[in-house]
Amino acid sequence: MTSRNWVKLFISTLIVGGLTTGIVGFTVRWGEFEHLFTDLDILGILSTLIWLIGVGFIFSIISQMGFFAYLTVHRFGIGIFRTVSLWNSIQLFLIAFVLFDLVYFRFQAFADKGESLSQYIWKAIFILAVGLIVAFIKAKQTNKAAFIPALFFMVVVTILEWVPVLRVNEESWLYLMLFPLMACNAYQLLILHKLNEKSMQERRLKSSKKPS
């Protein structure tokens, strides 16, 4: 990828994170911010929105760090295990393991007496469902081999990026961080091959213009 397209990816992902957090923030914490709208406190609304967008930028940077870390790990995985099929099998195992941990350990750590396990399962199901949809789109846009890596990134890496608020277990922050992370991760995953193709075209065009 050319530096110009990398900067484009960085800035556009920041925008996705900021806008998503702004929308989700007002939605999941409406009880805190409702009075700003009922009182028509324009300054309060703008300052809150700017704060939410700033938080979204932070989530976006976490997402981008996770994305480039996974690209590196993916290359190492293929190199270490020699075959893509073996690496894919390991990724599937890790997906199942991380989803199980997300449900079981959160239930053990935070469940009140008599609380149902289902309240902890649905978040894992939601992440898996979104991951499957994004992975299907990615595979359709590129090739079938991209399905499992895309699913791994959308499930495992998203959950790892989500760990800071999982430890706190404050409901509104869980949603406030999860949705922007998933939006940024999905965006980067689905735009990467397009930017790579554009970078290759730009390099070819630049080469063709060089004097022989």
N, CA and C of each residue as an Amber inpcrd file, in Angstrom:
protein
   636
   0.8410000  -1.1950000   0.0000000   0.0000000   0.0000000   0.0000000
   0.8840000   1.2550000   0.0000000   0.5250000   2.2240000  -0.8240000
   1.2870000   3.4690000  -0.8620000   1.0140000   4.2860000   0.3950000
   1.9270000   5.1840000   0.7050000   1.7670000   6.0090000   1.9090000
   0.5110000   6.8700000   1.8300000   0.1770000   7.3410000   0.6280000
  -1.0210000   8.1700000   0.4750000  -2.2800000   7.3860000   0.8010000
  -2.3480000   6.1460000   0.3370000  -3.5200000   5.3180000   0.6200000
  -3.5510000   4.8760000   2.0760000  -2.3610000   4.6980000   2.6820000
  -2.3300000   4.3700000   4.1060000  -2.8920000   5.5260000   4.9310000
  -2.5070000   6.7550000   4.5810000  -3.0320000   7.9380000   5.2760000
  -4.5450000   8.0320000   5.0710000  -4.9910000   7.7260000   3.8590000
  -6.4270000   7.7450000   3.5630000  -7.1720000   6.7310000   4.4360000
  -6.5910000   5.5270000   4.5750000  -7.1840000   4.4970000   5.4290000
  -7.2330000   4.9500000   6.8800000  -6.1390000   5.5460000   7.3430000
  -6.0610000   6.0020000   8.7360000  -7.1280000   7.0590000   9.0310000
  -7.2200000   8.0570000   8.1660000  -8.1550000   9.1570000   8.4010000
  -9.6040000   8.6920000   8.2640000  -9.8890000   7.9000000   7.2410000
 -11.2660000   7.4470000   7.0430000 -11.7180000   6.5290000   8.1730000
 -10.7990000   5.7170000   8.7180000 -11.1480000   4.8530000   9.8500000
 -11.3820000   5.6860000  11.1090000 -10.6010000   6.7590000  11.2690000
 -10.8510000   7.6900000  12.3780000 -12.2700000   8.2580000  12.2930000
 -12.6690000   8.6470000  11.0840000 -14.0030000   9.2240000  10.8840000
 -15.0830000   8.1960000  11.2130000 -14.8890000   6.9520000  10.7500000
 -15.8560000   5.8870000  11.0570000 -15.9870000   5.7050000  12.5680000
 -14.8490000   5.6540000  13.2590000 -14.8740000   5.4820000  14.7080000
 -15.5290000   6.6410000  15.4220000 -15.2020000   7.8760000  15.0010000
 -15.7710000   9.0570000  15.6500000 -17.2600000   9.1610000  15.4440000
 -17.7360000   8.9790000  14.2120000 -19.1650000   9.1020000  13.9280000
 -19.9680000   7.9830000  14.6060000 -19.4340000   6.7530000  14.5460000
 -20.1410000   5.6260000  15.1800000 -20.2600000   5.8260000  16.6810000
 -19.1840000   6.2770000  17.3130000 -19.2190000   6.5000000  18.7600000
 -20.1630000   7.6370000  19.1120000 -20.2010000   8.6820000  18.2810000
 -21.1340000   9.7770000  18.5250000 -22.5700000   9.3160000  18.5100000
 -22.9310000   8.4990000  17.5190000 -24.3050000   7.9970000  17.4080000
 -24.6270000   7.0180000  18.5330000 -23.7270000   6.0460000  18.7370000
 -23.9560000   5.0300000  19.7720000 -23.9600000   5.6620000  21.1600000
 -23.0830000   6.6490000  21.3760000 -22.9940000   7.2930000  22.6850000
 -24.2910000   7.9530000  23.1030000 -24.8960000   8.7090000  22.1990000
 -26.1720000   9.3500000  22.5230000 -27.2870000   8.3210000  22.6890000
 -27.1680000   7.1850000  22.0000000 -28.2080000   6.1530000  22.0750000
 -28.1510000   5.3860000  23.3880000 -26.9680000   4.8380000  23.7180000
 -26.8670000   3.9780000  24.8980000 -26.8180000   4.7690000  26.2060000
 -26.4740000   6.0500000  26.1200000 -26.4290000   6.8690000  27.3430000
 -27.4470000   8.0030000  27.2660000 -28.5810000   7.7080000  26.6230000
 -29.6190000   8.7030000  26.4360000 -30.1270000   9.2670000  27.7660000
 -30.1730000   8.4180000  28.7850000 -30.6430000   8.8790000  30.0900000
 -29.8010000  10.0080000  30.6580000 -28.5000000   9.9960000  30.3350000
 -27.6040000  11.0370000  30.8190000 -27.6950000  12.3110000  29.9820000
 -27.9820000  12.1440000  28.6810000 -27.9090000  13.2820000  27.7650000
 -29.2740000  13.8190000  27.3340000 -30.3520000  13.1760000  27.7530000
 -31.6850000  13.5750000  27.2980000 -32.0000000  15.0170000  27.6590000
 -31.5750000  15.4280000  28.8650000 -31.8910000  16.7880000  29.3180000
 -31.2580000  17.8570000  28.4200000 -30.1480000  17.5190000  27.7430000
 -29.5070000  18.4900000  26.8460000 -30.4330000  18.8420000  25.6800000
 -31.1960000  17.8410000  25.2180000 -32.0990000  18.0590000  24.0910000
 -33.4190000  18.6860000  24.5520000 -33.9120000  18.2520000  25.7070000
 -35.1660000  18.8240000  26.2020000 -34.9790000  20.2960000  26.5820000
 -33.7780000  20.6460000  27.0590000 -33.4810000  22.0410000  27.4250000
 -32.9150000  22.8380000  26.2560000 -32.7750000  22.1700000  25.1010000
 -32.1720000  22.7990000  23.9150000 -30.8230000  23.4450000  24.2390000
 -30.0150000  22.6940000  24.9960000 -28.6790000  23.1630000  25.3790000
 -27.7070000  22.8530000  24.2260000 -27.6480000  23.7500000  23.2560000
 -26.8330000  23.5200000  22.0580000 -25.3640000  23.3550000  22.4080000
 -24.8680000  24.2070000  23.3090000 -23.4590000  24.1280000  23.7090000
 -23.1670000  22.7820000  24.3740000 -24.0960000  22.3380000  25.2240000
 -23.9170000  21.0590000  25.9030000 -23.9410000  19.8920000  24.9300000
 -24.8400000  19.9520000  23.9460000 -24.9270000  18.8970000  22.9320000
 -23.6350000  18.8340000  22.1200000 -23.1510000  20.0080000  21.6810000
 -21.9320000  20.0530000  20.8660000 -20.7140000  19.5680000  21.6530000
 -20.6040000  20.0060000  22.9110000 -19.4490000  19.5960000  23.7210000
 -19.4750000  18.0890000  23.9920000 -20.6810000  17.5500000  24.2250000
 -20.8120000  16.1050000  24.4420000 -20.4710000  15.3450000  23.1740000
 -20.9590000  15.8570000  22.0340000 -20.6740000  15.2150000  20.7550000
 -19.1780000  15.2210000  20.4550000 -18.5180000  16.3430000  20.7140000
 -17.0700000  16.4340000  20.4880000 -16.3270000  15.4440000  21.3910000
 -16.7830000  15.3320000  22.6390000 -16.1620000  14.3820000  23.5720000
 -16.3380000  12.9470000  23.0740000 -17.5520000  12.6130000  22.6250000
 -17.8140000  11.2630000  22.1180000 -16.9790000  10.9660000  20.8690000
 -16.8770000  11.9430000  19.9780000 -16.0640000  11.7550000  18.7750000
 -14.6010000  11.5410000  19.1450000 -14.1090000  12.3030000  20.1310000
 -12.7320000  12.1110000  20.5980000 -12.5070000  10.7150000  21.1550000
 -13.4840000  10.2210000  21.9280000 -13.4040000   8.8490000  22.4410000
 -13.4130000   7.8570000  21.2750000 -14.2370000   8.1660000  20.2600000
 -14.3000000   7.3120000  19.0770000 -12.9810000   7.2620000  18.3330000
 -12.2690000   8.3800000  18.3030000 -10.9430000   8.3980000  17.6760000
 -10.0000000   7.4280000  18.3930000 -10.0950000   7.4020000  19.7110000
  -9.2560000   6.4850000  20.4980000  -9.6120000   5.0370000  20.1660000
 -10.9200000   4.7440000  20.1070000 -11.3520000   3.3900000  19.7430000
 -10.8520000   3.0300000  18.3420000 -10.8900000   4.0080000  17.4400000
 -10.4380000   3.7800000  16.0670000  -8.9510000   3.4270000  16.0250000
  -8.1610000   4.1350000  16.8090000  -6.7210000   3.8640000  16.8430000
  -6.4530000   2.4720000  17.4070000  -7.2090000   2.0810000  18.4430000
  -7.0900000   0.7220000  18.9880000  -7.4170000  -0.3000000  17.9080000
  -8.4870000  -0.0310000  17.1530000  -8.8810000  -0.9230000  16.0580000
  -7.7920000  -1.0350000  15.0030000  -7.1940000   0.0930000  14.6420000
  -6.1580000   0.0710000  13.6130000  -4.8980000  -0.6490000  14.0890000
  -4.5600000  -0.4780000  15.3490000  -3.4170000  -1.2060000  15.9090000
  -3.6840000  -2.7100000  15.8620000  -4.9090000  -3.1030000  16.2210000
  -5.2730000  -4.5150000  16.1780000  -5.2500000  -5.0610000  14.7670000
  -5.6740000  -4.2480000  13.8020000  -5.7260000  -4.6780000  12.4180000
  -4.3320000  -4.9560000  11.8620000  -3.4230000  -4.0240000  12.0530000
  -2.0780000  -4.2140000  11.5260000  -1.3110000  -5.2860000  12.3080000
  -1.6490000  -5.4360000  13.6020000  -1.0460000  -6.5330000  14.3670000
  -1.5140000  -7.8710000  13.8130000  -2.8010000  -7.9580000  13.4630000
  -3.3050000  -9.2190000  12.9190000  -2.6940000  -9.5260000  11.5550000
  -2.5280000  -8.5210000  10.7060000  -1.9050000  -8.7600000   9.4070000
  -0.5190000  -9.3770000   9.5760000   0.2120000  -8.9030000  10.5920000
   1.5460000  -9.4510000  10.8770000   1.4430000 -10.8770000  11.4000000
   0.5250000 -11.0850000  12.3620000   0.3470000 -12.4180000  12.9570000
  -0.1000000 -13.4210000  11.8950000  -0.9730000 -12.9730000  10.9890000
  -1.4720000 -13.8550000   9.9430000  -0.3340000 -14.3500000   9.0500000
   0.5710000 -13.4420000   8.6860000   1.7210000 -13.8330000   7.8590000
   2.6320000 -14.7980000   8.6100000   2.8590000 -14.5100000   9.9040000
   3.6850000 -15.4020000  10.7170000   3.0260000 -16.7730000  10.8430000
   1.6930000 -16.7750000  11.0210000   0.9640000 -18.0290000  11.1700000
   1.1120000 -18.9210000   9.9560000   0.9600000 -18.3320000   8.7690000
   1.1180000 -19.1010000   7.5390000   2.5570000 -19.6160000   7.4220000
   3.5260000 -18.7730000   7.8030000   4.9300000 -19.1730000   7.7160000
   5.2860000 -20.2740000   8.6990000   4.7740000 -20.1850000   9.9190000
   5.1140000 -21.1530000  10.9640000   4.4530000 -22.5120000  10.6980000
   3.1550000 -22.4930000  10.3490000   2.4170000 -23.7470000  10.1810000
   2.4700000 -24.2860000   8.7590000   3.1800000 -23.5820000   7.8920000
   3.5010000 -24.0460000   6.5420000   2.3020000 -24.0760000   5.5890000
   1.1840000 -24.5850000   6.0410000   0.0250000 -24.7030000   5.1430000
  -1.1080000 -23.8010000   5.6250000  -1.8440000 -23.2430000   4.6890000
  -2.9700000 -22.3730000   5.0260000  -4.0610000 -23.1530000   5.7360000
  -4.2720000 -24.4160000   5.3190000  -5.3450000 -25.2190000   5.9120000
  -5.1050000 -25.4630000   7.4030000  -3.8590000 -25.7300000   7.7970000
  -3.5440000 -25.9400000   9.2160000  -3.7180000 -24.6510000   9.9960000
  -3.2540000 -23.5420000   9.4480000  -3.4020000 -22.2390000  10.0990000
  -4.8810000 -21.8770000  10.2370000  -5.6830000 -22.1960000   9.2350000
  -7.1200000 -21.9380000   9.3050000  -7.7830000 -22.7700000  10.3930000
  -7.3440000 -24.0150000  10.5370000  -7.8930000 -24.8840000  11.5930000
  -7.5800000 -24.3150000  12.9690000  -6.3690000 -23.8110000  13.1410000
  -5.9750000 -23.2010000  14.4110000  -6.7950000 -21.9440000  14.6740000
  -7.0440000 -21.1670000  13.6340000  -7.8510000 -19.9540000  13.7840000
  -9.2840000 -20.3040000  14.1990000  -9.8550000 -21.3490000  13.6210000
 -11.2020000 -21.7820000  13.9950000 -11.2510000 -22.2240000  15.4530000
 -10.2100000 -22.9330000  15.8780000 -10.1360000 -23.3510000  17.2850000
 -10.0670000 -22.1320000  18.1980000  -9.2520000 -21.1460000  17.8300000
  -9.1120000 -19.9400000  18.6520000 -10.4110000 -19.1350000  18.6950000
 -11.1450000 -19.1110000  17.5900000 -12.4480000 -18.4250000  17.5720000
 -13.3770000 -19.0540000  18.6010000 -13.4720000 -20.3990000  18.5710000
 -14.3410000 -21.1030000  19.5200000 -13.8700000 -20.8950000  20.9550000
 -12.5600000 -20.9450000  21.1610000 -11.9930000 -20.7990000  22.5080000
 -12.2630000 -19.4130000  23.0750000 -12.0450000 -18.3680000  22.2670000
 -12.2370000 -16.9940000  22.7320000 -13.7200000 -16.7000000  22.9970000
 -14.6040000 -17.2070000  22.1530000 -16.0400000 -17.0210000  22.3780000
 -16.4850000 -17.7120000  23.6690000 -15.9580000 -18.9120000  23.9090000
 -16.2680000 -19.6230000  25.1500000 -15.7800000 -18.8260000  26.3600000
 -14.5510000 -18.3240000  26.2730000 -13.9950000 -17.5240000  27.3680000
 -14.8220000 -16.2690000  27.6100000 -15.2630000 -15.6290000  26.5310000
 -16.0540000 -14.4080000  26.6650000 -17.3150000 -14.6610000  27.4830000
 -17.9350000 -15.8060000  27.2590000 -19.1680000 -16.1370000  27.9850000
 -18.8520000 -16.6460000  29.3900000 -17.9980000 -17.6670000  29.4760000
 -17.7840000 -18.3720000  30.7430000 -17.1130000 -17.4980000  31.8000000
 -16.0050000 -16.8630000  31.4450000 -15.2650000 -16.0950000  32.4450000
 -16.0050000 -14.8310000  32.8650000 -16.7340000 -14.2020000  31.9440000
 -17.5390000 -13.0400000  32.3380000 -18.6750000 -13.4680000  33.2740000
 -19.2560000 -14.6240000  32.9930000 -20.3280000 -15.1400000  33.8580000
 -19.7810000 -15.4510000  35.2470000 -18.6150000 -16.0970000  35.2920000
 -18.0080000 -16.4290000  36.5790000 -17.6130000 -15.1790000  37.3640000
 -17.1580000 -14.1500000  36.6560000 -16.6360000 -12.9570000  37.3270000
 -17.7260000 -11.9770000  37.7440000 -18.7870000 -11.8650000  36.9330000
 -19.7300000 -10.7680000  37.1480000 -21.1750000 -11.1850000  37.4290000
 -21.5210000 -12.4410000  37.2470000 -22.9170000 -12.8560000  37.3980000
 -23.3530000 -12.7800000  38.8610000 -24.5360000 -12.2150000  39.0800000
 -25.1360000 -12.2120000  40.4070000 -25.8030000 -13.5590000  40.6670000
 -26.1020000 -13.8210000  41.8950000 -26.7260000 -15.0930000  42.2600000
 -28.0740000 -15.2200000  41.5600000 -28.2540000 -16.3210000  40.8650000
 -29.5090000 -16.5630000  40.1570000 -29.5860000 -15.9330000  38.7890000
 -28.5570000 -15.2090000  38.3720000 -28.5740000 -14.5620000  37.0660000
 -28.3820000 -15.5890000  35.9640000 -29.1040000 -15.3970000  34.8580000
 -29.0860000 -16.3570000  33.7580000 -27.8270000 -16.2180000  32.9080000
 -27.3460000 -17.3570000  32.4210000 -26.1850000 -17.3710000  31.5290000
 -26.5130000 -16.7450000  30.1760000 -27.7950000 -16.7520000  29.8050000
 -28.2040000 -16.2480000  28.4930000 -27.8460000 -14.7780000  28.3010000
 -27.8210000 -13.9990000  29.3850000 -27.4700000 -12.5810000  29.2830000
 -26.0280000 -12.3820000  28.8370000 -25.2020000 -13.4040000  29.0250000
 -23.7980000 -13.3200000  28.6280000 -23.5650000 -13.9940000  27.2740000
 -24.4470000 -14.9260000  26.9110000 -24.2840000 -15.6450000  25.6440000
 -24.6060000 -14.7660000  24.4520000 -25.6420000 -13.9090000  24.5860000
 -26.1160000 -13.1880000  23.3990000 -25.0660000 -12.2380000  22.8330000
 -24.2060000 -11.6750000  23.6890000 -23.1440000 -10.7840000  23.1740000
 -22.1770000 -11.5630000  22.2970000 -21.8360000 -12.7830000  22.7180000
 -20.9500000 -13.6300000  21.9190000 -21.6310000 -14.0110000  20.6020000
 -22.9250000 -14.3090000  20.6640000 -23.6670000 -14.6590000  19.4450000
 -23.7110000 -13.4670000  18.4940000 -23.9080000 -12.2690000  19.0400000
 -23.9590000 -11.0690000  18.2070000 -22.6310000 -10.8460000  17.4970000
 -21.5220000 -10.9560000  18.2410000 -20.2000000 -10.7550000  17.6400000
 -19.9470000 -11.8000000  16.5570000 -20.3090000 -13.0550000  16.8380000
 -20.1250000 -14.1180000  15.8500000 -20.9780000 -13.8660000  14.6090000
 -22.2240000 -13.4280000  14.8040000 -23.1210000 -13.1800000  13.6680000
 -22.5880000 -12.0640000  12.7760000 -22.1640000 -10.9720000  13.3900000
 -21.5950000  -9.8640000  12.6110000 -20.3190000 -10.3230000  11.9080000
 -19.5010000 -11.0940000  12.6140000 -18.2720000 -11.6080000  12.0270000
 -18.5390000 -12.4800000  10.8100000 -19.5610000 -13.3350000  10.8910000
 -19.9190000 -14.2010000   9.7670000 -20.3810000 -13.3840000   8.5640000
 -21.1810000 -12.3470000   8.8220000 -21.6740000 -11.4970000   7.7290000
 -20.5210000 -10.7800000   7.0370000 -19.6450000 -10.1730000   7.8380000
 -18.5020000  -9.4380000   7.2640000 -17.5620000 -10.3860000   6.5270000
 -17.3170000 -11.5640000   7.1150000 -16.4340000 -12.5390000   6.4750000
 -17.0240000 -13.0270000   5.1500000 -18.3380000 -13.2140000   5.1050000
 -18.9940000 -13.6320000   3.8570000 -18.8330000 -12.5600000   2.7760000
 -19.0370000 -11.2970000   3.1690000 -18.8760000 -10.1960000   2.2050000
 -17.4390000 -10.1200000   1.7140000 -16.4830000 -10.2590000   2.6460000
 -15.0650000 -10.2150000   2.2850000 -14.7210000 -11.3270000   1.2970000
 -15.2000000 -12.5430000   1.5820000 -14.9260000 -13.6740000   0.7030000
 -15.5530000 -13.4690000  -0.6710000 -16.7230000 -12.8750000  -0.6870000
 -17.4030000 -12.6220000  -1.9640000 -16.6620000 -11.5600000  -2.7720000
 -16.1180000 -10.5700000  -2.0960000 -15.3960000  -9.4980000  -2.7820000
 -14.0190000  -9.9370000  -3.2630000 -13.4220000 -10.9000000  -2.5620000
 -12.0540000 -11.3300000  -2.9080000 -12.0490000 -12.8050000  -3.3290000
 -11.8940000 -13.6970000  -2.3540000 -11.9240000 -15.1380000  -2.6380000
 -12.3140000 -15.9040000  -1.3870000 -12.6510000 -17.1820000  -1.5700000
 -13.1370000 -18.0050000  -0.4560000 -12.1010000 -18.1480000   0.6530000
 -10.8300000 -18.0960000   0.2960000  -9.7670000 -18.2710000   1.2860000
  -9.7460000 -17.1500000   2.3220000 -10.3970000 -16.0350000   2.0250000
 -10.3940000 -14.8980000   2.9500000 -11.4280000 -15.0450000   4.0630000
 -12.3120000 -16.0470000   3.9640000 -13.4300000 -16.1490000   4.9090000
 -12.9630000 -16.3680000   6.3450000 -12.1550000 -17.4000000   6.5730000
 -11.7430000 -17.7210000   7.9510000 -10.8480000 -16.6340000   8.5510000
  -9.8410000 -16.1130000   7.8320000  -9.0690000 -14.9960000   8.4040000
  -9.9370000 -13.7920000   8.7580000 -10.9110000 -13.4780000   7.8940000
 -11.8010000 -12.3430000   8.1670000 -12.6480000 -12.6150000   9.4060000
 -13.1600000 -13.8450000   9.5260000 -13.9620000 -14.2080000  10.7010000
 -13.1210000 -14.1510000  11.9680000 -11.8860000 -14.6470000  11.8840000
 -10.9710000 -14.6030000  13.0320000 -10.7390000 -13.1650000  13.4800000
 -10.4750000 -12.3030000  12.5190000 -10.2150000 -10.9040000  12.8680000
 -11.4430000 -10.2600000  13.5020000 -12.6140000 -10.4700000  12.9190000
 -13.8320000  -9.8370000  13.4190000 -14.2410000 -10.3640000  14.7840000
 -13.8930000 -11.6030000  15.0960000 -14.2880000 -12.1860000  16.3940000
 -13.1660000 -12.0620000  17.4190000 -12.0400000 -12.6940000  17.1480000
 -10.9730000 -12.7820000  18.1460000 -10.3260000 -11.4270000  18.4030000
  -9.9400000 -10.7410000  17.3450000  -9.2590000  -9.4600000  17.5280000
 -10.1970000  -8.4180000  18.1310000 -11.4530000  -8.4120000  17.7000000
 -12.4150000  -7.4680000  18.2870000 -12.5540000  -7.6850000  19.7880000
 -12.6590000  -8.9420000  20.2100000 -12.8170000  -9.2420000  21.6370000
 -11.5630000  -8.8350000  22.4100000 -10.3880000  -9.0890000  21.8390000
  -9.1450000  -8.6760000  22.5120000  -9.0700000  -7.1600000  22.6480000
  -9.4990000  -6.4430000  21.6140000  -9.5140000  -4.9750000  21.6740000
 -10.5350000  -4.4700000  22.6930000 -11.5360000  -5.2680000  22.9480000
 -12.6540000  -4.9210000  23.8450000 -12.3410000  -5.1660000  25.3160000
 -11.2190000  -5.8340000  25.5870000 -10.8690000  -6.2700000  26.9460000
 -10.8890000  -5.1410000  27.9860000 -10.3740000  -3.9320000  27.6900000
 -10.3650000  -2.8920000  28.7360000 -11.7220000  -2.6230000  29.3730000
 -12.7970000  -2.5800000  28.5760000 -14.1150000  -2.3330000  29.1780000
 -14.7570000  -3.6210000  29.6670000 -14.3200000  -4.7760000  29.1380000
 -14.8350000  -6.0510000  29.6590000 -14.4430000  -6.2230000  31.1210000
 -13.2670000  -5.7380000  31.4730000 -12.8080000  -5.8470000  32.8560000
 -13.6300000  -4.9700000  33.7910000 -14.0680000  -3.8260000  33.2720000
 -14.8730000  -2.9010000  34.0780000 -16.3140000  -3.3860000  34.1590000
 -16.8230000  -3.9240000  33.0410000 -18.1760000  -4.4770000  32.9570000
 -19.2630000  -3.4470000  33.2350000 -19.0580000  -2.2160000  32.7510000
 -20.1000000  -1.1930000  32.8550000 -20.9010000  -1.2290000  31.5580000
 -22.2130000  -1.4760000  31.6770000 -23.0390000  -1.8150000  30.5150000
 -22.9420000  -0.8070000  29.3730000 -23.0900000   0.4810000  29.6730000
 -23.0910000   1.4700000  28.5990000 -21.7340000   1.5370000  27.9000000
 -20.6430000   1.3760000  28.6570000 -19.3160000   1.4020000  28.0510000
 -19.0560000   0.1560000  27.2110000 -19.6650000  -0.9690000  27.5900000
 -19.5250000  -2.1780000  26.7820000 -20.0250000  -1.9240000  25.3650000
 -21.2170000  -1.3200000  25.2570000 -21.7870000  -1.0320000  23.9410000
 -21.0600000   0.1260000  23.2660000 -20.6900000   1.1120000  24.0670000
 -20.0350000   2.2990000  23.5130000 -18.7270000   1.9570000  22.8180000
 -18.0380000   0.9390000  23.3210000 -16.7730000   0.5510000  22.6990000
 -16.9710000  -0.5250000  21.6350000 -17.8950000  -1.4650000  21.8690000
 -18.0490000  -2.6030000  20.9680000 -18.4680000  -2.1880000  19.5590000
 -19.5150000  -1.3710000  19.4520000 -20.0330000  -1.0150000  18.1290000
 -19.0170000  -0.2390000  17.2780000 -18.3240000   0.7630000  17.8290000
 -17.2810000   1.4290000  17.0280000 -16.1430000   0.4980000  16.6370000
 -15.7380000  -0.3960000  17.5390000 -14.6760000  -1.3480000  17.2110000
 -15.0890000  -2.2250000  16.0320000 -16.3110000  -2.7430000  16.0920000
 -16.7740000  -3.6240000  15.0250000 -16.9300000  -2.8550000  13.7150000
 -17.3980000  -1.6200000  13.8040000 -17.5510000  -0.7980000  12.5940000
 -16.1870000  -0.5130000  11.9650000 -15.2140000  -0.1240000  12.7910000
 -13.8660000   0.1660000  12.2850000 -13.1890000  -1.0840000  11.7420000
 -13.3360000  -2.1960000  12.4580000 -12.7140000  -3.4430000  12.0050000
 -13.3150000  -3.9060000  10.6780000 -14.6400000  -3.8410000  10.5830000
 -15.2990000  -4.2490000   9.3400000 -14.8910000  -3.3310000   8.1870000
 -14.8440000  -2.0420000   8.4640000 -14.4750000  -1.0800000   7.4190000
 -13.0710000  -1.3480000   6.8960000 -12.1080000  -1.5230000   7.7940000
 -10.7250000  -1.7610000   7.3730000 -10.6020000  -3.0570000   6.5780000
 -11.3050000  -4.0760000   7.0540000 -11.2410000  -5.3790000   6.4020000
 -11.7860000  -5.3200000   4.9740000 -12.8870000  -4.6000000   4.8020000
 -13.5600000  -4.5740000   3.5030000 -12.9450000  -3.5670000   2.5330000
 -12.1850000  -2.5990000   3.0570000 -11.5890000  -1.5790000   2.1740000
 -10.1400000  -1.9080000   1.8110000  -9.5130000  -2.7960000   2.5740000
  -8.0720000  -3.0380000   2.4010000  -7.7210000  -3.4750000   0.9800000
  -8.4270000  -4.4760000   0.4500000  -8.0650000  -4.9850000  -0.8810000
  -8.2840000  -3.9300000  -1.9610000  -9.2600000  -3.0420000  -1.7550000
  -9.5000000  -1.9760000  -2.7290000  -8.3460000  -0.9700000  -2.7280000
  -7.8610000  -0.6420000  -1.5390000  -6.7320000   0.2840000  -1.4460000
  -5.4520000  -0.3540000  -1.9730000  -5.2940000  -1.6590000  -1.7420000
  -4.1210000  -2.3560000  -2.2780000  -4.1360000  -2.3530000  -3.8090000
  -5.3160000  -2.6110000  -4.3790000  -5.4410000  -2.5880000  -5.8390000
  -5.1660000  -1.1890000  -6.3860000  -5.6780000  -0.1810000  -5.6800000
  -5.4500000   1.1950000  -6.1070000  -3.9740000   1.5500000  -6.0290000
  -3.3020000   1.0760000  -4.9860000  -1.8700000   1.3380000  -4.8290000
  -1.0690000   0.6980000  -5.9600000  -1.4530000  -0.5380000  -6.3320000
  -0.7660000  -1.2200000  -7.4240000  -0.9440000  -0.4630000  -8.7470000
  -2.1600000   0.0250000  -8.9770000  -2.4290000   0.7940000 -10.1970000
  -1.6150000   2.0840000 -10.2330000  -1.5100000   2.7360000  -9.0760000
  -0.7330000   3.9740000  -9.0020000   0.7430000   3.7080000  -9.2620000
   1.2570000   2.5870000  -8.7550000   2.6620000   2.2450000  -8.9840000
   2.9100000   1.9370000 -10.4620000   1.9650000   1.2000000 -11.0710000
   2.1110000   0.9000000 -12.5040000   2.1030000   2.1770000 -13.3320000
   1.1840000   3.0690000 -12.9820000   1.0800000   4.3360000 -13.7200000
   2.3480000   5.1620000 -13.5500000   2.8790000   5.1650000 -12.3410000
   4.1120000   5.9020000 -12.0760000   5.2870000   5.3040000 -12.8390000
   5.3290000   3.9780000 -12.9020000   6.4090000   3.3140000 -13.6220000
   6.3330000   3.5860000 -15.1150000   5.1030000   3.6000000 -15.6360000
   4.9350000   3.8140000 -17.0760000   5.3250000   5.2310000 -17.4990000
   5.2970000   6.1540000 -16.5540000   5.6380000   7.5510000 -16.8660000
   7.1300000   7.8290000 -16.7750000   7.8760000   6.8740000 -16.2160000
   9.3130000   7.0820000 -16.0900000   9.9680000   7.0460000 -17.4740000
  10.9170000   7.9290000 -17.7200000  11.5980000   7.9340000 -19.0320000
  12.4050000   6.6610000 -19.2290000  12.3500000   6.1030000 -20.4010000
  13.0670000   4.8540000 -20.6990000  14.5470000   5.1620000 -20.9950000
